[in-house]
mmCIF file of C-alpha atoms and ligand atoms in Angstrom:
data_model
loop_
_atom_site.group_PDB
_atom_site.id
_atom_site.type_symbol
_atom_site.label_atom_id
_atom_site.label_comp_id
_atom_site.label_asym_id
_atom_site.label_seq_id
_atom_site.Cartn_x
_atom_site.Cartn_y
_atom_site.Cartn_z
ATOM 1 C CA UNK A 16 -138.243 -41.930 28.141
ATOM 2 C CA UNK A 17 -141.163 -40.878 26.064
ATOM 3 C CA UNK A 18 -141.322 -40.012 23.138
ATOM 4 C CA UNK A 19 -142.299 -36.135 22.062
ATOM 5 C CA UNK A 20 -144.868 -35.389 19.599
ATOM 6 C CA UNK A 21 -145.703 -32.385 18.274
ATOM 7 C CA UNK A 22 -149.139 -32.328 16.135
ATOM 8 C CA UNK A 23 -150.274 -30.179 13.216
ATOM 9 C CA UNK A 24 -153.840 -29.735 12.653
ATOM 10 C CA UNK A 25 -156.263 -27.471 11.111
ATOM 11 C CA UNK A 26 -159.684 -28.452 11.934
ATOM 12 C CA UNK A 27 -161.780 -30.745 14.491
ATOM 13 C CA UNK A 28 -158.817 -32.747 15.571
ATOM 14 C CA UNK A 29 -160.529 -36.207 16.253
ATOM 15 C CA UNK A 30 -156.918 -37.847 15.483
ATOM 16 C CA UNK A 31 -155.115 -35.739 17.442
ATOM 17 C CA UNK A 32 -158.023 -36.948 20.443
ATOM 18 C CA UNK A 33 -157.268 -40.342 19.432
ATOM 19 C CA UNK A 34 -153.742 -40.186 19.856
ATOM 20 C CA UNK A 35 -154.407 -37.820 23.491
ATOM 21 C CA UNK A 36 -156.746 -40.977 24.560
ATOM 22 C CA UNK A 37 -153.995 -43.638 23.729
ATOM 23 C CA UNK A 38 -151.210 -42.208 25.292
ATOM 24 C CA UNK A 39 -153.316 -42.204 28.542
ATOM 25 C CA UNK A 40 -152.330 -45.871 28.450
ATOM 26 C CA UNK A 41 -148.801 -45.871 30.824
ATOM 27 C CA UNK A 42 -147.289 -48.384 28.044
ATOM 28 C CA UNK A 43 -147.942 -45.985 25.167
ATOM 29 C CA UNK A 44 -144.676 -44.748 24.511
ATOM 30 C CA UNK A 45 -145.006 -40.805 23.152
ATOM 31 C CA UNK A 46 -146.995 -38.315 24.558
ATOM 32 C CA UNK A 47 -148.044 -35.195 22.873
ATOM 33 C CA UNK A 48 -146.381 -32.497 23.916
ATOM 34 C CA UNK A 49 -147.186 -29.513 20.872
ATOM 35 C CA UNK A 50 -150.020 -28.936 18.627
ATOM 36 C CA UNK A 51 -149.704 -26.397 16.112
ATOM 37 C CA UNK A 52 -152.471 -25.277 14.145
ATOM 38 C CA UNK A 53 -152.500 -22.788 10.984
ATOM 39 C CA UNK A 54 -156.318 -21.901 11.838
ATOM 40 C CA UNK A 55 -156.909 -19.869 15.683
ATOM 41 C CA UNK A 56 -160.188 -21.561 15.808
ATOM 42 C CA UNK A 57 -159.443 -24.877 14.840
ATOM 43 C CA UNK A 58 -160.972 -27.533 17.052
ATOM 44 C CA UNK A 59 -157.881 -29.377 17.590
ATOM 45 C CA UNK A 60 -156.679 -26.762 19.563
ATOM 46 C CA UNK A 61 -159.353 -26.689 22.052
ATOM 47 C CA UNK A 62 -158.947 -30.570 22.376
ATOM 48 C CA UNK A 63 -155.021 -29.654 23.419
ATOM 49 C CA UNK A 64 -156.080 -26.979 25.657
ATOM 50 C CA UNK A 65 -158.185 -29.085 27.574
ATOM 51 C CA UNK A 66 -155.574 -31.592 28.064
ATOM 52 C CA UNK A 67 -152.738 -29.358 29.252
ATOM 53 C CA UNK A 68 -150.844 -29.526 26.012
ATOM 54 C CA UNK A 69 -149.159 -26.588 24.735
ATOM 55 C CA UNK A 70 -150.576 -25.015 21.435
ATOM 56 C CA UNK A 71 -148.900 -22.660 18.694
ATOM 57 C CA UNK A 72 -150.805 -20.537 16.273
ATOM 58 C CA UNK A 73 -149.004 -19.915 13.082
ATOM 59 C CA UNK A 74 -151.151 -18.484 10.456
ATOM 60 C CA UNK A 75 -150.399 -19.253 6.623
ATOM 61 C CA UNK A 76 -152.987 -15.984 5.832
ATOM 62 C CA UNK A 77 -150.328 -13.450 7.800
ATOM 63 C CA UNK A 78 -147.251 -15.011 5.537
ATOM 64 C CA UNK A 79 -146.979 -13.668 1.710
ATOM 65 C CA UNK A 80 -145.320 -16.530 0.675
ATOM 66 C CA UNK A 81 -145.390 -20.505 1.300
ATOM 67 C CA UNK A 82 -141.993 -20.340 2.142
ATOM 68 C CA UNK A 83 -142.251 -17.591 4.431
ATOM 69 C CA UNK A 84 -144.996 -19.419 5.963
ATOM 70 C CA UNK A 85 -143.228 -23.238 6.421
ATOM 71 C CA UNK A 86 -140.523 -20.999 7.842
ATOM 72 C CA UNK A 87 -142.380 -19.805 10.753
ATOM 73 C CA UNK A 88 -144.284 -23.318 10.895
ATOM 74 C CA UNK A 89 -140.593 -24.750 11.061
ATOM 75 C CA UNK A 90 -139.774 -22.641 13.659
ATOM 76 C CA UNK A 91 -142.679 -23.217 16.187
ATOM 77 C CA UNK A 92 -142.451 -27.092 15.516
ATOM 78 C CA UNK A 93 -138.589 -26.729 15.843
ATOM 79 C CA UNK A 94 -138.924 -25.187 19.524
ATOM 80 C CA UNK A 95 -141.351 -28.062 20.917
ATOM 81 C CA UNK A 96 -138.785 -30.823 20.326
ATOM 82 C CA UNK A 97 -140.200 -33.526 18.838
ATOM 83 C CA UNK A 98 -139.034 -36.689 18.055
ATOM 84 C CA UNK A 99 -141.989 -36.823 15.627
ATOM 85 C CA UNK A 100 -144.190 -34.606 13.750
ATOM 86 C CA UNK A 101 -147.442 -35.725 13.018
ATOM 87 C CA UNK A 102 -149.895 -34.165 10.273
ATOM 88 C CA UNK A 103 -153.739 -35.163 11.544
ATOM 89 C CA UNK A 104 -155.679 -33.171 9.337
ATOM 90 C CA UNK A 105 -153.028 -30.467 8.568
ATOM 91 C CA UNK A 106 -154.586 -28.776 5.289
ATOM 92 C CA UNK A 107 -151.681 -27.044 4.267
ATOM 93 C CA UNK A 108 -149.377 -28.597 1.521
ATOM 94 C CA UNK A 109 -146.007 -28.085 2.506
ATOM 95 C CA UNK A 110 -142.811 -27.357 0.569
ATOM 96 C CA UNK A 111 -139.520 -29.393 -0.252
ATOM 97 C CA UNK A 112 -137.615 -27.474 2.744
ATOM 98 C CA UNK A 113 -140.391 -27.949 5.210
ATOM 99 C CA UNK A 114 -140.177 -31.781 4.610
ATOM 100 C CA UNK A 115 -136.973 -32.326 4.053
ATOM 101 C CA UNK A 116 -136.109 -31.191 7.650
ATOM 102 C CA UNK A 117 -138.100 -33.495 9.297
ATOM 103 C CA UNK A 118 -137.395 -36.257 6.728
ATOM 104 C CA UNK A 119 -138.006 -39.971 8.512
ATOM 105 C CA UNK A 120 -139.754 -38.480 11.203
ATOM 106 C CA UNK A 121 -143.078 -36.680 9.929
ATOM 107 C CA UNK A 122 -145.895 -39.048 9.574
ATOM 108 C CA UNK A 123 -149.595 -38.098 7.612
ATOM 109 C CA UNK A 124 -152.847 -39.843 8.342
ATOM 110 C CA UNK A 125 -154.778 -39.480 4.960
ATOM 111 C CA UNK A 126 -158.262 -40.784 4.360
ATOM 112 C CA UNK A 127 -157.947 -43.113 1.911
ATOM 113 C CA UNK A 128 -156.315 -46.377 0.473
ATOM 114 C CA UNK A 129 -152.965 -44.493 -1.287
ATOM 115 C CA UNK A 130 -152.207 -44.370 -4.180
ATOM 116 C CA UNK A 131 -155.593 -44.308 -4.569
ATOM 117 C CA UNK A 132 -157.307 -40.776 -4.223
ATOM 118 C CA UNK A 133 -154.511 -37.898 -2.814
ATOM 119 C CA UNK A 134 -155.767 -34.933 -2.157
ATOM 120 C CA UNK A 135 -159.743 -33.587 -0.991
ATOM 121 C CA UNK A 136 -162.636 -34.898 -1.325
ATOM 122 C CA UNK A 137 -161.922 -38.690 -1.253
ATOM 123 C CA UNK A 138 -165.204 -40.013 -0.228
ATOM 124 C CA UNK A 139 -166.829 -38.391 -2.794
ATOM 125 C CA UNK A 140 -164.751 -39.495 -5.243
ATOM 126 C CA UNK A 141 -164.404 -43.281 -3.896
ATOM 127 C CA UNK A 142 -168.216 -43.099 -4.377
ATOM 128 C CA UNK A 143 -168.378 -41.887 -8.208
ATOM 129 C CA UNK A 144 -166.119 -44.262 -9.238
ATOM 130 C CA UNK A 145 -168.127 -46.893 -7.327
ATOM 131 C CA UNK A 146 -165.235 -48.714 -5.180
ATOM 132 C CA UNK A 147 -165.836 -51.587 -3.190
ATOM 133 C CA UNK A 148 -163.209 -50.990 -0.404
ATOM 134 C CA UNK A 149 -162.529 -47.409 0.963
ATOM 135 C CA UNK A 150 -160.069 -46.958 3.774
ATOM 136 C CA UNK A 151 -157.434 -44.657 5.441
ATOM 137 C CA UNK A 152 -153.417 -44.991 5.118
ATOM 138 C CA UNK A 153 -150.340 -43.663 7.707
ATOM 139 C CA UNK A 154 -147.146 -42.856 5.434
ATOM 140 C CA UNK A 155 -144.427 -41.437 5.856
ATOM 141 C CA UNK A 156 -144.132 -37.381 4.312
ATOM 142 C CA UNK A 157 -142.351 -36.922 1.185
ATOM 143 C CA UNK A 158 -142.156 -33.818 -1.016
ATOM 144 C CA UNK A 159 -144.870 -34.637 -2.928
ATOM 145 C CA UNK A 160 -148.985 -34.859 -1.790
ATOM 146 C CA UNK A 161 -149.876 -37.697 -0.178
ATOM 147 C CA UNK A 162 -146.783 -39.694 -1.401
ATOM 148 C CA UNK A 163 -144.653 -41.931 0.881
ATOM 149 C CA UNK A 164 -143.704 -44.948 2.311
ATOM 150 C CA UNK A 165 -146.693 -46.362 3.677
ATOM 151 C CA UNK A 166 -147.112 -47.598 7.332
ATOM 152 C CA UNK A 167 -150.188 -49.082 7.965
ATOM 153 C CA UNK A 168 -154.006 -48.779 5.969
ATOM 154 C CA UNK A 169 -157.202 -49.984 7.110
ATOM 155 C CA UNK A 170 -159.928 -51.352 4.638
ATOM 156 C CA UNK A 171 -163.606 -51.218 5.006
ATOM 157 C CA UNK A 172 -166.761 -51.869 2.700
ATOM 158 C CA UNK A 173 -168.699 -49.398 0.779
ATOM 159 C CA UNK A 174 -172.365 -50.173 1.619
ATOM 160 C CA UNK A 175 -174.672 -49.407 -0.735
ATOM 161 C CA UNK A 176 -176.250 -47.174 0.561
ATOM 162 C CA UNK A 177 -173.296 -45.054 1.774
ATOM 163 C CA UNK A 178 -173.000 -41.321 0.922
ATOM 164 C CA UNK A 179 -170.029 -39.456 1.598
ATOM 165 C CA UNK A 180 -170.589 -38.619 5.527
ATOM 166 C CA UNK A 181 -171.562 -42.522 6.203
ATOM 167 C CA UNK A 182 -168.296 -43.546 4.152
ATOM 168 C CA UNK A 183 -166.141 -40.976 6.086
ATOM 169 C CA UNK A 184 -167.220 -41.395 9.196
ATOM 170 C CA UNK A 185 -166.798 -45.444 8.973
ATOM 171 C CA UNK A 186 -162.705 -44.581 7.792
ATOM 172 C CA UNK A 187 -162.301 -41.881 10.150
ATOM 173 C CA UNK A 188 -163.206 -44.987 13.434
ATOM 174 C CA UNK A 189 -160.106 -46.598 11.727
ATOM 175 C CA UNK A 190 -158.088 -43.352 11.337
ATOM 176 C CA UNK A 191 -158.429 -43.530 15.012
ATOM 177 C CA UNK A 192 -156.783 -47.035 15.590
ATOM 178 C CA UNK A 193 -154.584 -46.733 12.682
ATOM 179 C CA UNK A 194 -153.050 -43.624 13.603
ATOM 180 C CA UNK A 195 -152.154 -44.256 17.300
ATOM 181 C CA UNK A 196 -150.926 -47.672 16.176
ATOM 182 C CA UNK A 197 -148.447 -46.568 13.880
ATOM 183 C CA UNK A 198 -147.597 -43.731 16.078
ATOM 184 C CA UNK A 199 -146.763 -46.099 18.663
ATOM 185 C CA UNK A 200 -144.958 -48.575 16.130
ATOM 186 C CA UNK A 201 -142.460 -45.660 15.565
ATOM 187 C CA UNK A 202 -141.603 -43.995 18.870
ATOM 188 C CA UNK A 203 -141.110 -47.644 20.202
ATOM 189 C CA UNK A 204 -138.427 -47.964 17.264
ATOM 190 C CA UNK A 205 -140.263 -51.037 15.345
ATOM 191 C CA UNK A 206 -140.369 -49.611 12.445
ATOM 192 C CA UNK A 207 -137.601 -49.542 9.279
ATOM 193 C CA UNK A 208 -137.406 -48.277 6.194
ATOM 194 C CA UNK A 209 -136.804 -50.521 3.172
ATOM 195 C CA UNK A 210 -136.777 -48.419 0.025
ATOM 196 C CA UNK A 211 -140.321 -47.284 -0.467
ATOM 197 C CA UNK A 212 -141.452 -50.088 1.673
ATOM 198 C CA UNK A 213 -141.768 -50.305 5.725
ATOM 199 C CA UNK A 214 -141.705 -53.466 7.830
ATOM 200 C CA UNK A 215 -142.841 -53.455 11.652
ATOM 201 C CA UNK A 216 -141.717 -55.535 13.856
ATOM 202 C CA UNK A 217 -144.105 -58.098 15.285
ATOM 203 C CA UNK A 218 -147.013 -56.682 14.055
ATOM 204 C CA UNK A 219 -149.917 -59.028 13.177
ATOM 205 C CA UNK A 220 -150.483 -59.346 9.514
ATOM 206 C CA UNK A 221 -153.879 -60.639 8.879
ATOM 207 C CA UNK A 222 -154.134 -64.003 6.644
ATOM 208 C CA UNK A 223 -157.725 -63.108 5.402
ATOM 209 C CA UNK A 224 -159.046 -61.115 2.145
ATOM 210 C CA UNK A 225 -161.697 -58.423 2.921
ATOM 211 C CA UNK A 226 -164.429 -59.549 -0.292
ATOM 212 C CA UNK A 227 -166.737 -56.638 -0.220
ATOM 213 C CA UNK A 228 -170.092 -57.908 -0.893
ATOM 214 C CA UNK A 229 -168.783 -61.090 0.192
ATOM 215 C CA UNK A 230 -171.086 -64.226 -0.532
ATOM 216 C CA UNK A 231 -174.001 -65.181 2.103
ATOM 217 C CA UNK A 232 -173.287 -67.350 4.442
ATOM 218 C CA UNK A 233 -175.738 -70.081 3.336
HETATM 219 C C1 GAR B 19 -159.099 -36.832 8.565
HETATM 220 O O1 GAR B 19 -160.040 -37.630 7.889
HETATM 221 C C2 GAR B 19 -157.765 -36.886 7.881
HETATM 222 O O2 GAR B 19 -157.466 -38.153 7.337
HETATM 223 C C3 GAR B 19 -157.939 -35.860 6.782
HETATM 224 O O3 GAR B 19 -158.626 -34.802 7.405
HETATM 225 C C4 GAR B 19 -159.447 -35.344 8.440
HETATM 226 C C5 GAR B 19 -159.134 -34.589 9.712
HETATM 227 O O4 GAR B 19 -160.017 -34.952 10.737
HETATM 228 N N1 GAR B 19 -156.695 -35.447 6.237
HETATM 229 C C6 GAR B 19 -156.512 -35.154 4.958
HETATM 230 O O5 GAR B 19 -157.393 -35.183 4.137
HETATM 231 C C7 GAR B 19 -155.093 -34.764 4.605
HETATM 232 N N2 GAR B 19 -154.840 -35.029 3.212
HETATM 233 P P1 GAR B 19 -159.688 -34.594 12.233
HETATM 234 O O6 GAR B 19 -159.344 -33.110 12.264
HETATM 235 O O7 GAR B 19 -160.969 -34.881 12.970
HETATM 236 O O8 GAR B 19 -158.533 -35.445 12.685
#
């Protein structure tokens, strides 16, 4: 049986197309079923539209409170039943109750190498600080931003001449493997929870360092 997933987004959506596109493949073992959205005209929910997948609107401007808000989010996610929640871009941080219902089974894609820069603006700030390696990480949700046990992160350089939409753009092609991967790892039940720490099952672990700038070849 597939697996369900419901995904929150508030913007463009290019994870949540990523994850549409692999679950075309008849092994992938989830299928989208829900995307919720906190913004009407969020792109995402055109991409789920033109796929046949039901969408939910729940705004956080029509709710007073965060509370009140997660409440109603809780509510629309809670009738599409999932058997995971994804957050692909879902701009909204969400509180203790919101999490704790959907505890072990709400992943976050987040666009950079946690613990290093939570929150916005982490290409930016990757490229102040002058970092070598920038890169995207899958964890688990906890109660606090951008925290949790970490499923999978890819690396890539910084280039020299990167600014911040060069830099994002070369994280957000590995968002797009990462995500789907990891997505996949879960609803096929290879993944388990040690502590803070998560092991898949017969994943590839690469033997080689990523040197970034690495030494010519000659
Ligand atoms: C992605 O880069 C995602 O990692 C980031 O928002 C972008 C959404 O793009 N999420 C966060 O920053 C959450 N902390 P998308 O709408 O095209 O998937």
């Amino acid at each position: 049986m597939l697996k369900r997933i419901t995904v929150l987004v508030s913007g463009r959506g290019s994870n949540l197309g990523a994850l549409v596109e692999a679950s075309r493949d008849p092994r992938y073992p989830a299928a989208v079923t829900h995307v919720v959205s906190n913004k009407r005209d969020a792109g995402g929910l055109a991409i789920a539209r033109a796929n046949a997948i039901a969408t939910s609107v729940v705004e956080h401007t029509a709710h007073a409170t965060r509370e009140a808000f997660d409440a109603a989010l809780a509510a629309a996610v809670d009738a599409s039943e999932p058997d995971l929640v994804v957050l692909a871009g879902f701009m909204r941080v969400l509180t203790p109750a919101f999490v704790a219902r959907y505890a072990g089974r709400l992943l976050n894609v987040h666009p950079s190498l946690l613990p290093a820069y939570p929150g916005l603006h982490t290409h930016r700030r990757a490229l102040a600080d002058g970092v070598r390696l920038a890169g995207c990480t899958v964890h688990f949700v906890t109660s606090e931003v951008d925290v949790g046990p970490i499923v999978a992160q890819a690396a890539v350089p910084v280039r020299d001449d990167d600014d911040e939409d060069s830099l994002a753009a070369r994280v957000l092609a590995e968002e797009h493997r990462v995500l789907p991967a990891a997505v996949a790892w879960f609803c096929a039940g290879r993944i388990a929870l040690h502590g803070a720490r998560v092991r898949v099952q017969d994943a590839l672990i690469p033997q080689a360092a990523l040197v970034v700038p690495s030494p010519a070849a000659d």
